[in-house]
Amino acid sequence: MFKLNRMVKFTIFILFVFVLIMPNTIFAQKDISSIDKEIEFVTTIHDFGEIKYGGNGTYEFIFFNTGLESVIIKNVTSTCGCTVPAWKQKPITPGQKSSITVKYDTKRVGRFIKNTKVYTSISKTPYNLQIQGEVLPKGK
């Protein structure tokens, strides 16, 4: 009788857990506002390595609109004034390639890691782009 009682309790417990979990999975809905709407960057991090003082600190982040709707880059911000982003202000149609150029001031000697946030018409959270490297002292 004791074993049966434990077995019945275990079965009731499993059924209880099942009843708690099932409504969440049955009635869960996908966020259809984000389906087939996205951009994909070829890379989101660029390491310049060592750069000469006053050298080229510009990198072009290339991306594709892989969704089914046009995408608009609403804003691009950087973590400091030493990093300047540039982008096209027109909509990027499905399948189209575009880019965001990020320029770092290479008259600032030393190691750097700078982030740039990309705000679009399709995502609530921004995409993050990062450049890093080391500007060598003048004359090296």
PDB file of C-alpha atoms in Angstrom:
ATOM      1  CA  MET A   1       0.000   0.000   0.000  1.00  0.00           C
ATOM      2  CA  PHE A   2       2.855   2.380   0.836  1.00  0.00           C
ATOM      3  CA  LYS A   3       4.450   1.899  -2.615  1.00  0.00           C
ATOM      4  CA  LEU A   4       1.162   2.511  -4.364  1.00  0.00           C
ATOM      5  CA  ASN A   5       0.646   5.651  -2.356  1.00  0.00           C
ATOM      6  CA  ARG A   6       4.091   6.962  -3.421  1.00  0.00           C
ATOM      7  CA  MET A   7       3.356   6.021  -7.019  1.00  0.00           C
ATOM      8  CA  VAL A   8       0.034   7.862  -6.972  1.00  0.00           C
ATOM      9  CA  LYS A   9       1.682  10.948  -5.445  1.00  0.00           C
ATOM     10  CA  PHE A  10       4.414  10.893  -8.079  1.00  0.00           C
ATOM     11  CA  THR A  11       1.869  10.560 -10.901  1.00  0.00           C
ATOM     12  CA  ILE A  12      -0.183  13.436  -9.526  1.00  0.00           C
ATOM     13  CA  PHE A  13       2.962  15.553  -9.239  1.00  0.00           C
ATOM     14  CA  ILE A  14       3.927  14.858 -12.877  1.00  0.00           C
ATOM     15  CA  LEU A  15       0.404  15.676 -14.060  1.00  0.00           C
ATOM     16  CA  PHE A  16       0.446  18.895 -12.042  1.00  0.00           C
ATOM     17  CA  VAL A  17       3.746  19.994 -13.612  1.00  0.00           C
ATOM     18  CA  PHE A  18       2.442  19.076 -17.068  1.00  0.00           C
ATOM     19  CA  VAL A  19      -0.717  21.151 -16.511  1.00  0.00           C
ATOM     20  CA  LEU A  20       1.380  24.148 -15.437  1.00  0.00           C
ATOM     21  CA  ILE A  21       3.726  23.983 -18.423  1.00  0.00           C
ATOM     22  CA  MET A  22       1.366  23.122 -21.274  1.00  0.00           C
ATOM     23  CA  PRO A  23      -0.721  26.332 -21.437  1.00  0.00           C
ATOM     24  CA  ASN A  24       2.458  28.384 -21.848  1.00  0.00           C
ATOM     25  CA  THR A  25       3.646  26.326 -24.792  1.00  0.00           C
ATOM     26  CA  ILE A  26       0.254  25.872 -26.442  1.00  0.00           C
ATOM     27  CA  PHE A  27      -0.730  29.532 -26.361  1.00  0.00           C
ATOM     28  CA  ALA A  28       2.710  31.032 -26.934  1.00  0.00           C
ATOM     29  CA  GLN A  29       2.769  33.160 -30.066  1.00  0.00           C
ATOM     30  CA  LYS A  30       5.704  34.196 -32.155  1.00  0.00           C
ATOM     31  CA  ASP A  31       6.375  37.881 -32.494  1.00  0.00           C
ATOM     32  CA  ILE A  32       5.342  38.213 -36.129  1.00  0.00           C
ATOM     33  CA  SER A  33       6.590  41.792 -36.246  1.00  0.00           C
ATOM     34  CA  SER A  34      10.177  40.489 -36.369  1.00  0.00           C
ATOM     35  CA  ILE A  35       9.691  37.590 -38.793  1.00  0.00           C
ATOM     36  CA  ASP A  36      11.560  38.000 -42.089  1.00  0.00           C
ATOM     37  CA  LYS A  37      12.888  41.413 -41.071  1.00  0.00           C
ATOM     38  CA  GLU A  38      16.589  41.606 -40.484  1.00  0.00           C
ATOM     39  CA  ILE A  39      19.981  42.739 -41.599  1.00  0.00           C
ATOM     40  CA  GLU A  40      23.137  40.664 -41.462  1.00  0.00           C
ATOM     41  CA  PHE A  41      26.591  42.174 -41.115  1.00  0.00           C
ATOM     42  CA  VAL A  42      29.521  40.431 -42.794  1.00  0.00           C
ATOM     43  CA  THR A  43      31.457  41.181 -39.593  1.00  0.00           C
ATOM     44  CA  THR A  44      30.664  43.258 -36.504  1.00  0.00           C
ATOM     45  CA  ILE A  45      34.226  43.526 -35.133  1.00  0.00           C
ATOM     46  CA  HIS A  46      37.289  44.920 -36.895  1.00  0.00           C
ATOM     47  CA  ASP A  47      40.816  44.870 -35.472  1.00  0.00           C
ATOM     48  CA  PHE A  48      43.125  47.381 -37.157  1.00  0.00           C
ATOM     49  CA  GLY A  49      46.155  45.950 -35.370  1.00  0.00           C
ATOM     50  CA  GLU A  50      48.874  48.587 -35.206  1.00  0.00           C
ATOM     51  CA  ILE A  51      48.182  51.878 -36.998  1.00  0.00           C
ATOM     52  CA  LYS A  52      50.716  54.618 -37.653  1.00  0.00           C
ATOM     53  CA  TYR A  53      50.047  57.964 -36.005  1.00  0.00           C
ATOM     54  CA  GLY A  54      47.776  59.877 -38.403  1.00  0.00           C
ATOM     55  CA  GLY A  55      47.229  56.732 -40.503  1.00  0.00           C
ATOM     56  CA  ASN A  56      44.024  55.313 -41.952  1.00  0.00           C
ATOM     57  CA  GLY A  57      41.549  54.513 -39.166  1.00  0.00           C
ATOM     58  CA  THR A  58      38.533  53.974 -41.402  1.00  0.00           C
ATOM     59  CA  TYR A  59      36.610  50.721 -41.734  1.00  0.00           C
ATOM     60  CA  GLU A  60      33.485  49.930 -43.747  1.00  0.00           C
ATOM     61  CA  PHE A  61      31.057  47.486 -42.115  1.00  0.00           C
ATOM     62  CA  ILE A  62      29.096  45.812 -44.924  1.00  0.00           C
ATOM     63  CA  PHE A  63      25.630  44.374 -44.361  1.00  0.00           C
ATOM     64  CA  PHE A  64      22.758  42.882 -46.345  1.00  0.00           C
ATOM     65  CA  ASN A  65      19.013  43.246 -45.922  1.00  0.00           C
ATOM     66  CA  THR A  66      18.051  39.564 -45.642  1.00  0.00           C
ATOM     67  CA  GLY A  67      14.433  40.281 -44.786  1.00  0.00           C
ATOM     68  CA  LEU A  68      11.323  40.820 -46.870  1.00  0.00           C
ATOM     69  CA  GLU A  69      10.856  44.528 -46.124  1.00  0.00           C
ATOM     70  CA  SER A  70      12.932  47.662 -46.598  1.00  0.00           C
ATOM     71  CA  VAL A  71      15.150  48.705 -43.700  1.00  0.00           C
ATOM     72  CA  ILE A  72      15.983  52.245 -42.663  1.00  0.00           C
ATOM     73  CA  ILE A  73      19.060  53.059 -40.606  1.00  0.00           C
ATOM     74  CA  LYS A  74      17.526  55.550 -38.182  1.00  0.00           C
ATOM     75  CA  ASN A  75      20.674  56.508 -36.285  1.00  0.00           C
ATOM     76  CA  VAL A  76      24.253  55.429 -35.651  1.00  0.00           C
ATOM     77  CA  THR A  77      25.995  56.541 -32.460  1.00  0.00           C
ATOM     78  CA  SER A  78      29.527  56.062 -31.161  1.00  0.00           C
ATOM     79  CA  THR A  79      30.941  55.882 -27.654  1.00  0.00           C
ATOM     80  CA  CYS A  80      33.063  59.021 -28.046  1.00  0.00           C
ATOM     81  CA  GLY A  81      33.865  61.916 -30.353  1.00  0.00           C
ATOM     82  CA  CYS A  82      37.022  60.172 -31.577  1.00  0.00           C
ATOM     83  CA  THR A  83      34.862  57.760 -33.591  1.00  0.00           C
ATOM     84  CA  VAL A  84      32.696  59.134 -36.391  1.00  0.00           C
ATOM     85  CA  PRO A  85      30.120  56.935 -38.162  1.00  0.00           C
ATOM     86  CA  ALA A  86      28.675  57.614 -41.629  1.00  0.00           C
ATOM     87  CA  TRP A  87      25.798  55.852 -43.388  1.00  0.00           C
ATOM     88  CA  LYS A  88      23.340  56.244 -46.246  1.00  0.00           C
ATOM     89  CA  GLN A  89      20.035  57.829 -45.282  1.00  0.00           C
ATOM     90  CA  LYS A  90      17.918  55.947 -47.831  1.00  0.00           C
ATOM     91  CA  PRO A  91      15.942  52.692 -47.321  1.00  0.00           C
ATOM     92  CA  ILE A  92      17.761  49.415 -47.984  1.00  0.00           C
ATOM     93  CA  THR A  93      15.482  47.146 -50.000  1.00  0.00           C
ATOM     94  CA  PRO A  94      15.321  43.341 -49.528  1.00  0.00           C
ATOM     95  CA  GLY A  95      18.472  41.662 -50.813  1.00  0.00           C
ATOM     96  CA  GLN A  96      20.324  44.967 -51.114  1.00  0.00           C
ATOM     97  CA  LYS A  97      23.856  45.499 -49.785  1.00  0.00           C
ATOM     98  CA  SER A  98      24.808  48.626 -47.867  1.00  0.00           C
ATOM     99  CA  SER A  99      27.455  49.766 -45.408  1.00  0.00           C
ATOM    100  CA  ILE A 100      28.275  51.866 -42.387  1.00  0.00           C
ATOM    101  CA  THR A 101      31.684  53.532 -42.322  1.00  0.00           C
ATOM    102  CA  VAL A 102      33.368  54.134 -38.972  1.00  0.00           C
ATOM    103  CA  LYS A 103      36.388  56.447 -38.745  1.00  0.00           C
ATOM    104  CA  TYR A 104      38.701  56.579 -35.730  1.00  0.00           C
ATOM    105  CA  ASP A 105      40.928  59.596 -34.987  1.00  0.00           C
ATOM    106  CA  THR A 106      44.429  58.125 -35.336  1.00  0.00           C
ATOM    107  CA  LYS A 107      46.048  61.126 -33.669  1.00  0.00           C
ATOM    108  CA  ARG A 108      45.216  59.577 -30.301  1.00  0.00           C
ATOM    109  CA  VAL A 109      48.130  57.335 -29.332  1.00  0.00           C
ATOM    110  CA  GLY A 110      47.516  54.030 -27.587  1.00  0.00           C
ATOM    111  CA  ARG A 111      45.221  51.025 -27.536  1.00  0.00           C
ATOM    112  CA  PHE A 112      41.539  51.593 -28.291  1.00  0.00           C
ATOM    113  CA  ILE A 113      38.280  49.646 -28.346  1.00  0.00           C
ATOM    114  CA  LYS A 114      35.299  51.657 -29.569  1.00  0.00           C
ATOM    115  CA  ASN A 115      31.684  50.603 -30.006  1.00  0.00           C
ATOM    116  CA  THR A 116      29.129  51.971 -32.420  1.00  0.00           C
ATOM    117  CA  LYS A 117      25.388  51.350 -32.052  1.00  0.00           C
ATOM    118  CA  VAL A 118      23.184  50.993 -35.144  1.00  0.00           C
ATOM    119  CA  TYR A 119      19.476  51.761 -34.708  1.00  0.00           C
ATOM    120  CA  THR A 120      17.152  50.477 -37.440  1.00  0.00           C
ATOM    121  CA  SER A 121      13.478  50.501 -38.320  1.00  0.00           C
ATOM    122  CA  ILE A 122      13.271  46.721 -37.750  1.00  0.00           C
ATOM    123  CA  SER A 123      14.811  46.121 -34.341  1.00  0.00           C
ATOM    124  CA  LYS A 124      14.118  47.475 -30.868  1.00  0.00           C
ATOM    125  CA  THR A 125      17.668  46.676 -29.779  1.00  0.00           C
ATOM    126  CA  PRO A 126      20.586  48.251 -31.635  1.00  0.00           C
ATOM    127  CA  TYR A 127      23.216  46.305 -33.539  1.00  0.00           C
ATOM    128  CA  ASN A 128      26.715  46.717 -32.070  1.00  0.00           C
ATOM    129  CA  LEU A 129      29.777  47.328 -34.232  1.00  0.00           C
ATOM    130  CA  GLN A 130      33.265  47.417 -32.727  1.00  0.00           C
ATOM    131  CA  ILE A 131      36.646  48.681 -33.899  1.00  0.00           C
ATOM    132  CA  GLN A 132      39.873  48.129 -32.036  1.00  0.00           C
ATOM    133  CA  GLY A 133      43.581  48.564 -32.503  1.00  0.00           C
ATOM    134  CA  GLU A 134      46.607  50.482 -31.331  1.00  0.00           C
ATOM    135  CA  VAL A 135      47.832  53.827 -32.626  1.00  0.00           C
ATOM    136  CA  LEU A 136      51.632  53.935 -32.487  1.00  0.00           C
ATOM    137  CA  PRO A 137      53.462  57.042 -31.254  1.00  0.00           C
ATOM    138  CA  LYS A 138      54.530  59.558 -33.881  1.00  0.00           C
ATOM    139  CA  GLY A 139      57.690  58.452 -35.676  1.00  0.00           C
ATOM    140  CA  LYS A 140      57.359  54.688 -35.015  1.00  0.00           C
TER     141      LYS A 140
END
